[in-house]
Amino acid sequence: MPGWQGRILRVDLTRRKFVVQELDASIARDFIGGRGLAIKILWDELPPGTDPLSPHNKLIFAAGPLTGLTNVNTGKLVVAAKSPITGGYGDGNIGAWAGVYMRRAGYDAIVVEGRANKPTYLYIDERGVEFHDASDLWGLNTWATEDKLQKIHGRDAGVLTIGPAGERLVKYAVVVAQRGRAGGRPGMGAVMGSKNLKAVVVKGKGEIPVADKAINKIGIEAVEQGRKMPGYSFWMKQGTTSTVEWAQEASVLPTYNFSEGQFDEFEKIGGAMVEKMEVDLKSCPLCFMPCGHWVPSEEGTAEVDYENIALLGSNLGIGDLSKVAELNRVADLMGMDTISLGNTLGFAMEASERGLTKEFGYKIEWGDYKAARELAIDIALRRGFGDLLAEGTMRASQRLGKGAEELAVQVKGLEVSGYDCHAAPAMALAYATSPIGPHHKDAWVISWEVKTDRLGYTREKAAKVIELQRIRGGWFEAFVACRLPWVEVGLSLDWYPKLFKAATGIDATPDYFNEVGDRIYALIRAFWIREYGYWSRELDVPPPKWFKRPLTKGPLKGAHLDYDKYNELLSHYYDLRGWGQNGVPRRSTLKRLGLAHVAETLEKYVEVP
Ligand code: PTT
Ligand code: SF4
């Protein structure tokens, strides 16, 4: 089975045992890898209703057939599990040598279950797994942990680690690699912490089997084309951070806890400022267009990306890049997602302004960087008011009561990423229907939407969301490569079926990838339904703030979403996906995707149309 190693490494932390399992060829063909493999394993094996922080949850590190092959940005790895913040499917896509070495060590995926009886780290190579005591690593930040482990195992070891936030089960703790790379927004770091697993160290030097050795040549040609694209040189200067200026112009820059779409001080935190202040540029492995821009922070240096700046800058009213970078640095060291952290801090500031935090003896003002930094650390260490915020904005707002729910900018419990949607219905739909909770990864439709009938709720918009979900959430998350060459510098999508064919021998067409994407989406939706035990359209609706509190400034002053029209848009979405109007995949759709058996399970919980 070229392209795949055909082996899944199973690790049981409770019994300190491992076993190598064969990857079934039909599963490889139908789900490819990455997110596809992860949801297939979770659906088939996780006992329904499993507590995400119990030993029974499965933490999955899954590569795809493109991972580790060629320099077309293939150093990526999906980390997935049942999410502790949403209770549904969760994953993230992290740039990590550990993913590349995992493939070179002969594994397509590592599935970790059970719970170690003391802090543990895993050392994995071609021969299998060693279980090591991690007591002296417990409590260390992510960078110190990585340094220590590389001192022990060599600089050529890939390391995935959690920080103090993951150890304390902060609901939006992430897994960190190579310092600046963080993945698994929906609490994958907490799942790792719940298993007493501090780190996974991977080494591998073997070959990854491919169908056609010409893959290297194809990769080089693709990279050459990418480097010649008109957007390439500007991308190299600012990476994702130029999105700050774009978002300001488009009135979608999250500002004051998603109350506005423009920030007066955007220039102080934008891409031009990043370019001016940059001290280093790093990348994920095997990447020809590095986007890890490092800038000085108040107390060190940190990598800044668009989302981090938007959520920890404009969203908090902080117009100073070195302060924003410092909050980013704290999040990286502690191992917390910057997006949920920025949302949570913004939520605390707005709740405090309204006097809702008084009874908890807490106060914080907009733009107060020092207090925000302290609060971020309190969250990671679960101290004082931080303990409440470590649960995420949905749960925190329920505790605060008195209307605080309307200040929580979340869907299904996960905080929204960096685009204000008061005037962007399609992006709001993309957030509300994202398979991991509201994240732009599956459909960054907003760049298209602002150039079209912006305030419309048309069927065309629902179709565009699905088109993007298929490519971004289907193709790229299944064969596992960074999508930014296509999204940001315009590398043709045609390269990917070619690379895939050279890797696997499968003559893949866009239709094949799209069908795999639809299969993955249907199974992920089924997983959510099974784990929730019910479904309702209300779960696919964006946060109330965008409906109820219009923008008060800027060219789109007065704009807000409309409930009835949004509902129509959602109906188009369900219809185009082949799902019923209750948000449940139709029996006929499941059958077409080879998932007829899934309907039998769903019938226990919902009406399957
Ligand atoms: C990703 C999410 C993003 S999306 C950002 S900035 W972005 C935030 N980065 C964080 C960070 O940094 N530190 C931290 N403590 N928390 C952070 N949380 C946020 O995590 C990321 C890049 C980026 S940067 C993007 S858009 C693209 N995402 C891809 C994706 O999802 N799939 C894919 N096939 N390719 C992608 N390429 C790009 O990768 P999550 P990373 Mg990522 C400091 O992790 O969970 O998916 O959330 O992991 O290695 O950092 O790559 O403007
Ligand atoms: Fe990583 Fe950025 Fe390169 Fe993508 S473009 S592989 S996110 S460094």
XYZ file of C-alpha atoms and ligand atoms in Angstrom:
669
model
C 0.000 0.000 0.000
C 2.399 2.766 -1.144
C 1.789 6.215 0.318
C 0.779 4.719 3.619
C 3.023 2.829 5.982
C 0.013 0.635 6.655
C 0.671 0.607 10.385
C -1.018 2.225 13.345
C 0.804 2.319 16.653
C -1.509 1.665 19.603
C -0.312 2.751 23.030
C -2.024 1.846 26.287
C -0.761 4.098 29.073
C -2.598 2.224 31.813
C -0.964 -1.096 31.024
C 2.257 0.422 29.669
C 1.905 -1.686 26.549
C 1.902 -1.056 22.837
C 0.941 -2.946 19.756
C 1.243 -2.282 16.032
C -1.943 -2.730 14.083
C -2.331 -3.032 10.342
C -4.164 -0.213 8.583
C -6.956 -1.705 6.544
C -6.597 -0.826 2.849
C -10.285 -0.008 2.432
C -10.155 2.409 5.371
C -7.114 4.073 3.818
C -8.950 4.466 0.518
C -12.242 5.684 2.040
C -10.867 7.969 4.757
C -7.297 8.610 3.476
C -5.693 9.657 6.783
C -5.422 12.583 9.211
C -8.873 13.712 10.245
C -10.468 10.915 8.221
C -8.629 8.202 10.065
C -9.208 9.946 13.391
C -12.989 10.132 13.073
C -13.168 6.562 11.775
C -11.322 5.333 14.877
C -13.355 7.491 17.272
C -16.661 6.429 15.729
C -15.788 2.746 15.686
C -14.094 2.484 19.052
C -15.090 5.172 21.516
C -17.847 4.011 23.873
C -20.711 6.506 23.394
C -20.837 9.160 26.096
C -17.182 8.755 27.064
C -15.939 11.493 29.371
C -13.313 13.304 27.246
C -10.979 13.566 30.221
C -11.316 9.934 31.228
C -8.754 7.250 30.397
C -11.186 5.875 27.790
C -10.811 8.822 25.453
C -8.435 8.222 22.553
C -5.800 10.763 21.666
C -4.917 10.346 18.028
C -1.914 11.706 16.155
C -2.655 11.032 12.514
C -0.608 11.802 9.427
C -1.750 11.390 5.837
C -0.204 9.988 2.668
C 1.422 13.330 1.829
C 2.920 13.913 5.281
C 6.680 13.989 5.200
C 6.935 13.700 1.410
C 8.290 16.617 -0.662
C 8.687 20.230 0.335
C 5.173 21.289 -0.567
C 4.522 22.057 3.114
C 3.926 18.479 4.182
C 5.280 18.668 7.736
C 1.834 18.617 9.322
C 0.028 16.332 11.745
C -3.579 16.043 12.873
C -4.146 15.705 16.612
C -7.660 14.587 17.492
C -9.860 13.281 20.315
C -13.298 13.760 21.792
C -13.141 17.362 22.921
C -13.479 18.384 26.564
C -14.632 21.899 25.652
C -17.385 20.944 23.189
C -18.120 17.311 24.049
C -17.988 16.614 20.299
C -15.275 15.840 17.777
C -12.101 17.906 18.174
C -8.937 18.224 16.178
C -6.147 20.565 15.147
C -3.438 20.557 12.541
C 0.020 21.139 13.890
C 3.304 21.715 12.058
C 5.659 19.212 13.671
C 8.758 17.175 12.969
C 7.149 14.546 15.166
C 4.640 13.911 12.349
C 7.368 13.522 9.745
C 9.444 11.244 11.975
C 6.379 9.201 12.883
C 5.980 8.390 9.197
C 9.679 7.693 8.835
C 9.498 5.408 11.863
C 6.873 3.405 10.006
C 3.539 4.612 11.420
C 0.633 6.471 9.840
C -0.912 7.202 13.215
C -0.393 6.854 16.935
C -3.446 6.189 19.096
C -2.980 6.731 22.815
C -5.479 5.520 25.388
C -5.613 4.816 29.115
C -3.980 6.894 31.818
C -0.463 6.566 33.194
C -0.262 6.227 36.969
C 2.345 8.991 37.098
C 3.629 11.708 34.751
C 4.997 9.947 31.708
C 6.492 10.699 28.334
C 6.698 8.357 25.391
C 9.766 7.765 23.276
C 8.791 6.270 19.925
C 10.923 4.962 17.078
C 10.997 2.101 14.557
C 11.292 -0.439 17.374
C 8.201 0.706 19.236
C 7.566 2.604 22.448
C 9.464 3.314 25.639
C 7.553 4.647 28.649
C 9.604 7.192 30.587
C 9.065 8.884 33.911
C 8.213 12.564 33.347
C 7.964 13.622 36.998
C 10.795 16.105 36.589
C 9.176 17.565 33.475
C 5.731 18.025 35.045
C 5.190 21.723 35.709
C 7.701 22.853 33.109
C 6.592 25.127 30.314
C 6.457 23.794 26.772
C 9.736 25.301 25.584
C 11.701 24.073 28.597
C 10.172 20.620 28.178
C 11.149 20.450 24.524
C 14.691 21.650 25.295
C 15.132 19.074 28.034
C 13.849 16.231 25.911
C 16.024 17.181 22.971
C 19.014 17.252 25.278
C 18.214 13.666 26.245
C 17.178 12.313 22.847
C 19.044 14.582 20.427
C 18.146 17.566 18.290
C 16.827 15.193 15.649
C 13.920 14.140 17.882
C 10.454 15.494 17.186
C 8.690 16.568 20.369
C 5.000 17.138 21.078
C 4.355 18.483 24.536
C 1.839 20.078 26.856
C 2.410 22.912 29.293
C 1.015 23.660 32.751
C -2.407 24.421 31.206
C -2.687 20.919 29.774
C -1.590 19.413 33.065
C -4.392 21.323 34.811
C -6.951 20.330 32.209
C -7.670 23.857 31.000
C -10.439 23.181 28.513
C -8.611 24.916 25.651
C -5.112 23.601 26.332
C -3.184 22.745 23.171
C -0.305 20.510 22.131
C 2.861 22.459 21.302
C 5.747 21.601 18.961
C 8.873 23.545 17.937
C 7.959 26.333 20.280
C 5.851 28.406 17.877
C 3.586 25.607 16.671
C 0.436 24.878 18.617
C -2.404 22.610 17.689
C -5.659 21.141 18.854
C -7.737 24.158 19.805
C -10.636 22.143 21.269
C -8.640 21.017 24.291
C -6.391 18.330 22.831
C -3.731 19.419 25.360
C -6.170 18.766 28.215
C -6.872 15.275 26.884
C -3.127 14.661 26.889
C -2.870 16.039 30.440
C -5.747 13.844 31.610
C -3.656 10.854 30.561
C -0.681 12.065 32.596
C 1.143 12.288 29.294
C 3.574 15.186 29.309
C 5.196 14.615 25.930
C 5.647 12.358 22.949
C 9.137 12.142 21.478
C 9.478 10.626 18.017
C 12.483 9.625 15.977
C 12.537 7.936 12.594
C 14.858 7.693 9.658
C 13.256 5.050 7.461
C 11.761 5.407 4.000
C 8.164 6.279 3.325
C 7.028 3.971 0.519
C 5.729 5.737 -2.585
C 4.179 4.459 -5.793
C 6.289 6.657 -8.019
C 9.683 8.091 -7.171
C 8.873 10.977 -9.505
C 7.070 12.487 -6.528
C 10.225 14.393 -5.618
C 10.398 15.952 -9.056
C 6.702 16.838 -8.961
C 7.228 18.406 -5.521
C 10.141 20.482 -6.773
C 8.122 21.713 -9.753
C 5.224 22.650 -7.473
C 7.533 24.554 -5.153
C 9.116 26.348 -8.102
C 5.689 27.397 -9.297
C 4.734 28.498 -5.780
C 7.829 30.673 -5.485
C 6.976 32.393 -8.746
C 3.425 33.278 -7.725
C 2.815 37.046 -7.517
C 1.856 36.915 -3.826
C 4.937 34.967 -2.726
C 7.360 37.766 -1.878
C 4.798 39.745 0.129
C 3.778 36.562 1.934
C 7.406 36.036 2.943
C 7.432 39.488 4.537
C 4.258 39.323 6.583
C 2.707 35.847 6.411
C -0.749 35.639 7.922
C -0.287 38.906 9.825
C -1.170 41.149 6.850
C -4.693 39.895 7.447
C -4.941 42.512 10.226
C -4.953 45.363 7.684
C -7.269 43.398 5.392
C -9.702 42.627 8.227
C -9.736 46.284 9.308
C -10.534 47.381 5.771
C -13.287 44.765 5.543
C -14.673 45.617 9.019
C -14.251 42.084 10.300
C -11.369 42.558 12.758
C -12.587 41.262 16.152
C -12.602 44.289 18.413
C -13.694 44.657 22.036
C -14.902 41.091 22.395
C -16.406 40.935 18.919
C -18.482 44.056 19.463
C -16.961 45.925 16.497
C -15.174 45.056 13.272
C -12.612 47.841 13.291
C -9.919 48.869 15.746
C -8.542 52.427 15.848
C -5.022 51.246 16.636
C -4.839 48.450 14.082
C -1.671 49.841 12.467
C 0.272 49.306 15.669
C -0.426 45.564 15.566
C -0.699 44.888 11.822
C 1.435 43.112 9.258
C 3.495 46.224 8.459
C 4.451 46.516 12.126
C 5.332 42.812 12.255
C 7.575 43.278 9.219
C 9.293 46.216 10.910
C 9.827 44.484 14.245
C 10.643 40.972 13.043
C 13.723 39.328 14.534
C 13.358 35.783 13.213
C 11.383 33.693 10.758
C 10.586 30.031 11.376
C 8.489 27.395 9.730
C 6.915 24.011 10.051
C 9.049 21.205 8.566
C 9.305 20.820 4.781
C 7.875 24.247 4.020
C 8.888 26.591 1.191
C 7.032 29.650 2.486
C 7.764 30.099 6.220
C 5.166 32.143 8.086
C 6.407 32.003 11.691
C 7.258 35.659 12.280
C 9.010 36.259 15.575
C 8.951 39.694 17.185
C 10.232 41.019 20.512
C 7.665 40.833 23.285
C 7.617 42.665 26.599
C 9.580 39.861 28.251
C 11.103 37.795 25.444
C 10.253 36.980 21.831
C 7.269 35.216 20.337
C 5.822 34.010 17.070
C 2.772 35.984 16.007
C 0.103 34.910 13.525
C -3.032 36.740 12.463
C -5.393 34.977 14.846
C -3.129 35.561 17.799
C -2.869 39.273 17.059
C -6.573 39.703 16.450
C -7.691 37.859 19.564
C -5.009 39.091 21.948
C -4.792 42.580 20.433
C -7.822 44.342 18.946
C -10.242 42.012 20.693
C -8.876 43.213 24.035
C -8.284 46.830 23.015
C -4.489 46.365 23.139
C -2.742 48.352 20.413
C 0.885 47.462 21.063
C 2.541 44.567 19.234
C 5.125 43.763 21.898
C 2.343 43.433 24.484
C 0.268 41.284 22.182
C 3.340 39.146 21.478
C 3.911 38.735 25.192
C 0.385 37.407 25.725
C 1.059 35.081 22.790
C 4.308 33.973 24.436
C 2.525 33.204 27.708
C -0.056 31.141 25.813
C 2.687 29.185 24.020
C 4.698 28.565 27.167
C 1.650 27.511 29.143
C 0.217 25.542 26.221
C -3.099 27.336 25.778
C -4.943 28.200 22.601
C -4.530 31.906 21.811
C -7.932 32.112 20.171
C -9.931 30.818 23.129
C -7.661 32.685 25.514
C -8.235 35.981 23.678
C -11.961 35.345 23.645
C -11.956 34.498 27.332
C -9.994 37.599 28.303
C -12.268 39.751 26.125
C -15.293 38.140 27.731
C -13.867 38.912 31.195
C -13.264 42.560 30.232
C -16.777 43.036 28.929
C -18.345 41.200 31.854
C -16.293 43.333 34.218
C -17.397 46.542 32.460
C -20.979 45.433 33.087
C -20.314 44.711 36.744
C -20.874 40.973 36.314
C -17.541 39.908 37.799
C -17.979 41.916 41.027
C -19.369 39.067 43.061
C -16.263 37.071 42.163
C -14.114 39.919 43.515
C -12.607 40.504 40.086
C -12.195 43.564 37.839
C -10.348 44.116 34.572
C -10.547 46.979 32.074
C -10.280 47.063 28.300
C -6.682 47.298 27.125
C -5.194 46.523 30.538
C -2.270 44.411 29.345
C -0.732 43.791 32.757
C -3.961 42.484 34.209
C -4.551 40.406 31.073
C -1.110 38.810 31.372
C -1.698 37.994 35.040
C -5.132 36.609 34.279
C -3.729 34.448 31.459
C -1.290 32.884 33.906
C -4.056 32.447 36.482
C -6.099 30.630 33.869
C -3.229 28.298 33.011
C -2.610 27.577 36.691
C -6.325 27.580 37.533
C -5.938 30.232 40.213
C -8.757 32.437 41.515
C -11.073 33.853 38.826
C -8.769 32.199 36.269
C -10.072 28.811 37.339
C -13.562 29.733 36.144
C -12.242 31.094 32.844
C -10.204 27.926 32.303
C -13.560 26.283 31.570
C -14.130 28.487 28.496
C -16.611 31.289 27.924
C -19.748 29.159 27.648
C -19.368 27.586 31.070
C -18.012 30.788 32.632
C -20.985 32.773 31.329
C -23.398 30.239 32.778
C -21.764 30.705 36.176
C -21.861 34.506 35.921
C -25.511 34.529 34.804
C -27.396 37.863 34.448
C -27.166 37.842 30.669
C -23.454 37.015 30.522
C -24.301 34.270 28.007
C -24.693 36.959 25.359
C -21.113 38.064 25.890
C -19.724 34.593 25.222
C -18.741 34.478 21.546
C -18.869 30.730 21.115
C -20.668 27.949 19.278
C -21.061 24.466 20.812
C -18.788 25.633 23.621
C -15.751 26.549 21.486
C -14.738 30.169 21.063
C -14.922 31.788 17.634
C -11.679 32.466 15.735
C -10.587 35.802 14.243
C -13.418 37.165 12.071
C -16.283 39.330 13.221
C -19.490 38.241 11.486
C -21.983 41.029 12.188
C -21.872 41.638 8.445
C -20.770 38.262 7.114
C -23.584 35.656 7.087
C -21.662 33.031 5.111
C -18.694 33.200 7.476
C -21.139 32.932 10.381
C -22.553 29.799 8.732
C -19.031 28.438 8.266
C -18.364 28.912 11.957
C -21.669 27.442 13.059
C -21.314 24.316 10.925
C -17.580 23.748 11.363
C -17.010 20.128 12.422
C -14.844 21.072 15.416
C -16.771 24.128 16.572
C -16.201 27.650 15.231
C -12.819 27.789 13.562
C -11.990 29.291 10.178
C -9.931 26.301 9.104
C -12.740 24.464 7.342
C -14.130 27.420 5.401
C -12.462 30.809 5.272
C -15.306 31.992 3.100
C -15.065 35.570 4.300
C -12.397 36.614 1.778
C -14.857 35.634 -0.972
C -17.905 36.939 0.855
C -16.706 40.508 1.302
C -16.283 40.748 -2.464
C -19.780 39.512 -3.209
C -23.325 40.325 -2.110
C -21.941 40.799 1.369
C -25.097 40.995 3.438
C -27.007 38.376 1.440
C -28.172 34.971 2.686
C -28.243 33.198 -0.656
C -28.110 29.527 -1.557
C -24.921 30.360 -3.453
C -23.312 31.298 -0.135
C -24.245 27.976 1.462
C -22.831 26.224 -1.615
C -19.579 28.170 -1.319
C -19.206 27.199 2.345
C -19.592 23.537 1.379
C -17.164 23.858 -1.532
C -14.520 25.223 0.826
C -15.300 22.739 3.575
C -14.740 19.931 1.091
C -11.318 21.202 0.064
C -10.011 22.677 3.297
C -11.669 20.352 5.800
C -11.700 17.325 3.474
C -8.704 17.204 1.137
C -6.080 18.985 3.226
C -7.076 17.466 6.573
C -7.141 13.958 5.093
C -3.969 13.813 2.988
C -2.455 16.157 5.564
C -0.470 19.037 4.158
C -0.555 22.735 4.874
C -3.255 24.412 2.843
C -1.558 27.827 2.784
C 0.358 27.332 -0.507
C -3.051 27.129 -2.196
C -4.887 29.680 -0.039
C -2.222 32.313 0.332
C 0.075 32.198 -2.680
C -2.373 30.645 -5.108
C -0.576 27.375 -5.874
C -2.910 25.423 -8.156
C -4.975 22.707 -6.478
C -4.131 20.487 -9.453
C -0.789 19.675 -7.867
C -2.389 17.722 -5.041
C -4.033 14.899 -7.049
C -0.686 14.571 -8.879
C 1.278 14.346 -5.652
C -1.309 11.987 -4.202
C -1.113 9.700 -7.232
C 2.673 9.613 -7.081
C 2.497 8.790 -3.372
C -0.280 6.198 -3.404
C -0.756 5.090 -6.993
C -4.433 6.074 -6.721
C -5.651 8.078 -9.671
C -7.452 10.546 -7.458
C -9.821 13.076 -8.970
C -11.262 16.117 -7.218
C -14.533 14.151 -7.018
C -12.800 11.377 -5.076
C -11.383 13.861 -2.563
C -14.735 15.646 -2.312
C -16.518 12.383 -1.613
C -14.008 11.507 1.087
C -14.593 14.993 2.522
C -18.367 14.438 2.551
C -17.909 11.051 4.190
C -15.745 12.595 6.890
C -18.234 15.400 7.470
C -21.181 13.021 7.718
C -19.360 10.767 10.157
C -18.198 13.690 12.284
C -21.774 14.997 12.417
C -22.957 11.516 13.405
C -20.319 11.454 16.146
C -21.555 14.748 17.596
C -25.134 13.473 17.555
C -24.181 10.221 19.252
C -22.127 11.985 21.918
C -24.795 14.654 22.579
C -27.598 12.109 22.448
C -29.766 14.549 20.440
C -29.489 17.253 17.811
C -31.104 20.611 17.224
C -30.746 23.357 14.611
C -29.961 25.699 17.489
C -26.576 23.995 17.745
C -25.714 25.264 14.273
C -26.449 28.909 15.019
C -23.762 31.587 15.510
C -23.348 33.563 18.762
C -26.232 35.831 19.828
C -24.076 38.959 19.911
C -23.927 39.133 16.101
C -27.726 39.115 15.906
C -28.624 41.310 18.830
C -25.941 43.976 19.118
C -25.318 45.834 15.844
C -21.949 47.365 14.986
C -21.862 50.902 16.382
C -19.031 52.282 14.238
C -17.391 52.172 10.840
C -18.742 51.922 7.307
C -21.034 49.054 8.298
C -22.467 50.768 11.361
C -25.812 49.220 12.289
C -25.069 45.874 10.624
C -26.126 42.648 12.362
C -27.247 39.160 11.446
C -30.923 38.334 10.979
C -32.314 35.192 12.640
C -34.954 34.329 10.049
C -32.636 34.853 7.128
C -29.868 32.915 8.837
C -32.273 30.041 9.321
C -32.989 30.042 5.595
C -29.262 29.965 4.899
C -28.875 27.041 7.269
C -31.717 25.228 5.492
C -29.903 25.669 2.169
C -26.777 24.308 3.780
C -28.491 21.182 5.125
C -30.235 20.631 1.839
C -27.057 20.928 -0.250
C -25.221 18.599 2.089
C -27.923 15.967 1.827
C -28.838 16.363 5.482
C -32.373 16.698 6.816
C -33.750 19.950 8.169
C -32.977 18.685 11.665
C -29.230 18.747 10.823
C -29.021 14.939 10.644
C -27.471 13.318 7.545
C -30.149 11.676 5.415
C -30.279 7.896 5.198
C -29.757 8.146 1.440
C -26.689 10.347 1.927
C -25.191 7.958 4.451
C -25.824 5.056 2.076
C -24.187 6.890 -0.843
C -21.116 7.508 1.312
C -20.868 3.875 2.419
C -22.104 4.738 5.911
C -25.509 3.031 5.877
C -24.734 1.307 9.195
C -24.347 4.690 10.877
C -28.074 5.365 10.442
C -28.864 2.448 12.750
C -26.921 4.038 15.565
C -28.343 7.496 14.954
C -31.908 6.178 15.103
C -31.416 5.656 18.833
C -31.064 9.394 19.339
C -32.772 11.313 16.554
C -35.126 10.965 13.639
C -33.009 9.991 10.645
C -34.671 11.551 7.574
C -4.780 26.736 14.596
C -4.969 28.022 15.304
C -4.442 29.134 14.518
S -4.921 29.188 12.905
C -3.668 30.083 15.075
S -2.963 31.341 14.156
W -3.650 30.790 11.938
C -3.395 30.101 16.515
N -2.011 29.817 16.745
C -1.616 29.593 18.047
C -0.309 29.811 18.503
O 0.626 30.239 17.610
N 0.011 29.599 19.803
C -0.950 29.140 20.676
N -0.615 28.930 21.937
N -2.214 28.921 20.279
C -2.548 29.116 18.993
N -3.840 28.898 18.602
C -4.306 29.153 17.267
O -4.337 27.928 16.556
C -0.815 26.962 12.113
C -0.863 27.457 10.706
C -1.891 28.484 10.671
S -1.572 29.836 11.628
C -2.993 28.365 9.922
S -4.195 29.601 9.881
C -3.145 27.246 8.997
N -3.911 26.180 9.596
C -3.904 24.962 8.938
C -4.867 23.973 9.192
O -5.720 24.086 10.086
N -4.852 22.849 8.400
C -3.904 22.665 7.443
N -3.934 21.546 6.698
N -2.954 23.587 7.220
C -2.928 24.707 7.971
N -1.943 25.610 7.772
C -1.805 26.723 8.635
O -1.161 26.357 9.848
P -4.956 24.276 15.170
P 0.371 25.332 13.664
Mg -2.388 24.758 13.996
C 1.943 30.507 18.019
O -3.396 24.198 15.243
O -5.511 23.569 16.331
O -5.395 23.758 13.862
O -5.342 25.745 15.326
O -0.848 24.525 14.237
O 1.424 24.362 13.440
O 0.676 26.423 14.602
O 0.022 25.921 12.243
O -3.545 32.593 11.373
Fe 3.758 26.036 8.476
Fe 3.253 28.489 7.571
Fe 4.741 26.849 6.150
Fe 2.140 26.369 6.406
S 3.081 28.128 5.383
S 3.779 24.862 6.562
S 1.764 27.058 8.530
S 5.239 27.694 8.167
